[in-house]
Amino acid sequence: MHEQFLADLWKVAQRPWQTGVLPSAEKLARARASLPTSLSISGVDLETVQRHILNDIVPAFNGGSVSPNYYGFITGGATPAALFADHVVSTYDQNVQVHIPNHSIVTDVEFHALGLLLDLFDLPRPAWQNGTFTTGATASNILGLACGREYVLRNAAERKGSPLRSVGEDGLFEVLHALGLFGIQVLSTMPHSSLVKAASILGIGRANVRNVCRADDVLRFDIVQLERELARTDKVSVVAISCGEVNTGRFATSGMDDLRQIRELCDKYGAWLHVDAAFGLFGRALNDSPEFATIKKGCEGMELADSITGDGHKLLNVPYDCGFFFCRHPDLASQVFQNANAAYLSAGASDGPSIPSPLNIGIENSRRFRALPAYASLLAYGRAGYREMLERQIRLARAIYGWIFDHPDYIALPEATSKADLVDQTFMSVLFRAKDDGLNRELTKKINETSRMFVSGSSWQGAPACRIAISNFRVDVERDITLVTDVLAQVAK
């Protein structure tokens, strides 16, 4: 019965999504009415539970992963290879926590999956294969800022000639007090909310995430202001680069020269350079053709950073939850995340590569084997497969942007005088609004009420806006541009 249920579920997941991107009100009502109000004494048989889930619960899901026209949260799909591997993960339920070579192969697979990702992103393995899989970009940003916190305070101690202290060992307040510092600040441009959340969790504080953008471009660093902040003697700093801003998909830097200039400032003042590249990192998988040159430039120089975050359940198109974190300093994470006082969790000897136990370099002690779907999908698609997938996503976003730019009832954002320039800077997000204020206030709702596609509501420069975020591997440019423009044209009427 279990095998038949998985087979039925596999068939459902592979069917074209034809019933609307959102569940109907009737399906939602039926699902809610089917939920028990109390726990039964004796329970029910497995077949009844399976029928309940497939017939009552599943129809009330949205099409976030299975529909190519879900453009809300940046949610990729689950490739067939990743979906197969995810079933294996659930069936065998491995806890990827300690690297013990004669215990299980899972830590070896995770290590090699990280290496395959580095190959995809054109990052050298010797320098960067010091990372881990996480639950997503939020957890990865926590790791990046936590490692940065340790690093900048160690640098401050060295510069002051003070004994080295560790936040992980001694505590944040004690280290700041010993060094005569008033805090840590994170310097960025339009940072993602998960970075701000990470700062809150780590005791840095949301108010200490500072926007240091140019007056004429909110996405780009004001280098003069950046150096002024880095030179402060009362605080130490982490610089966080948004490699793919969440609304526009655009990049905070535009080439190696930008990264080199920021790197030199970080080295001069002992700062940590973190790149929040939840989806922008995938631009490094593109070829060097003129068509994608602007995107490639936006990802250039990332190898100069100290840490990089990425999101697997976005453009890698593997199931929730999956993120990854890379660090150029191999021993730093263990100083922060070392699992103390648990001798029974020590690693065993290995004849292969030196693989740290994941519980000593990340947040979790108990970890799902989320690396396996990523490993399977990378093997199945390879560099060329992921490049082709991303090219389709970009071409669809650019086609939509071009149509919006020409339409009399819509405004493409950020506003541009040239359609060619707008399209050239487009990655995989489309930000726009209606020219009519009344329609604009209702625009997201009206688009989503069609249930033919789903967009997320956003804002730009203080006014409501809509965002179309394209991330599903099922994208078909010709088919999807017809659907999107038809919906937008009907809503405009």
Coordinates of N, CA and C in Angstrom, one line a residue, residues 33 47 114 116 118 123 136 143 159-160 181 220 228 244 247 252 366 393 405 416 435 466 468 489:
A33 N -13.1 21.7 6.3 CA -14.2 21.0 7.0 C -13.8 19.5 7.3
E47 N -5.0 3.4 5.0 CA -5.6 3.7 3.7 C -6.6 4.9 3.8
L114 N 28.1 19.7 -2.4 CA 28.6 21.0 -2.3 C 29.6 21.3 -3.4
L116 N 29.7 19.9 -6.3 CA 29.0 20.0 -7.6 C 28.4 21.4 -7.8
L118 N 29.6 24.2 -6.4 CA 30.7 25.1 -6.7 C 31.1 25.0 -8.1
L123 N 33.1 28.4 -8.9 CA 33.8 28.8 -7.7 C 34.8 27.7 -7.4
G136 N 17.6 27.1 4.2 CA 17.2 28.2 3.3 C 18.1 29.4 3.5
L143 N 24.3 32.0 9.3 CA 25.7 31.5 9.3 C 26.7 32.5 8.9
R159 N 44.1 44.2 16.2 CA 44.4 45.5 15.9 C 44.7 46.3 17.2
K160 N 44.0 45.9 18.3 CA 44.1 46.6 19.5 C 45.2 46.0 20.4
L181 N 34.1 48.3 22.5 CA 33.2 48.5 21.3 C 31.8 48.6 21.7
R220 N 23.0 50.4 -5.5 CA 24.5 50.5 -5.6 C 25.1 51.1 -4.3
R228 N 33.4 55.6 5.2 CA 33.2 56.4 6.4 C 32.7 55.5 7.5
G244 N 21.3 40.0 -6.4 CA 19.9 39.7 -6.8 C 18.9 40.3 -5.8
N247 N 13.1 42.5 -5.1 CA 12.0 43.1 -5.9 C 12.4 43.1 -7.4
A252 N 23.8 44.5 -6.8 CA 24.4 45.7 -6.1 C 25.8 46.1 -6.7
S366 N 20.2 17.9 14.5 CA 19.4 16.9 13.8 C 19.1 17.5 12.4
Q393 N 14.1 31.1 -18.2 CA 13.5 31.9 -17.2 C 13.8 33.4 -17.5
F405 N 6.5 47.5 -20.7 CA 7.1 48.8 -21.1 C 6.3 49.5 -22.2
A416 N 12.5 53.3 -16.6 CA 13.6 53.5 -17.5 C 13.2 54.2 -18.7
K435 N -0.8 52.3 -14.1 CA -0.8 53.8 -14.1 C -1.9 54.4 -13.3
C466 N 3.5 45.2 -8.2 CA 3.4 43.8 -8.3 C 4.8 43.2 -8.8
I468 N 6.5 39.8 -10.6 CA 6.5 38.4 -11.2 C 7.9 37.9 -11.1
A489 N -3.5 42.0 -19.9 CA -4.4 42.8 -20.8 C -5.8 42.8 -20.3

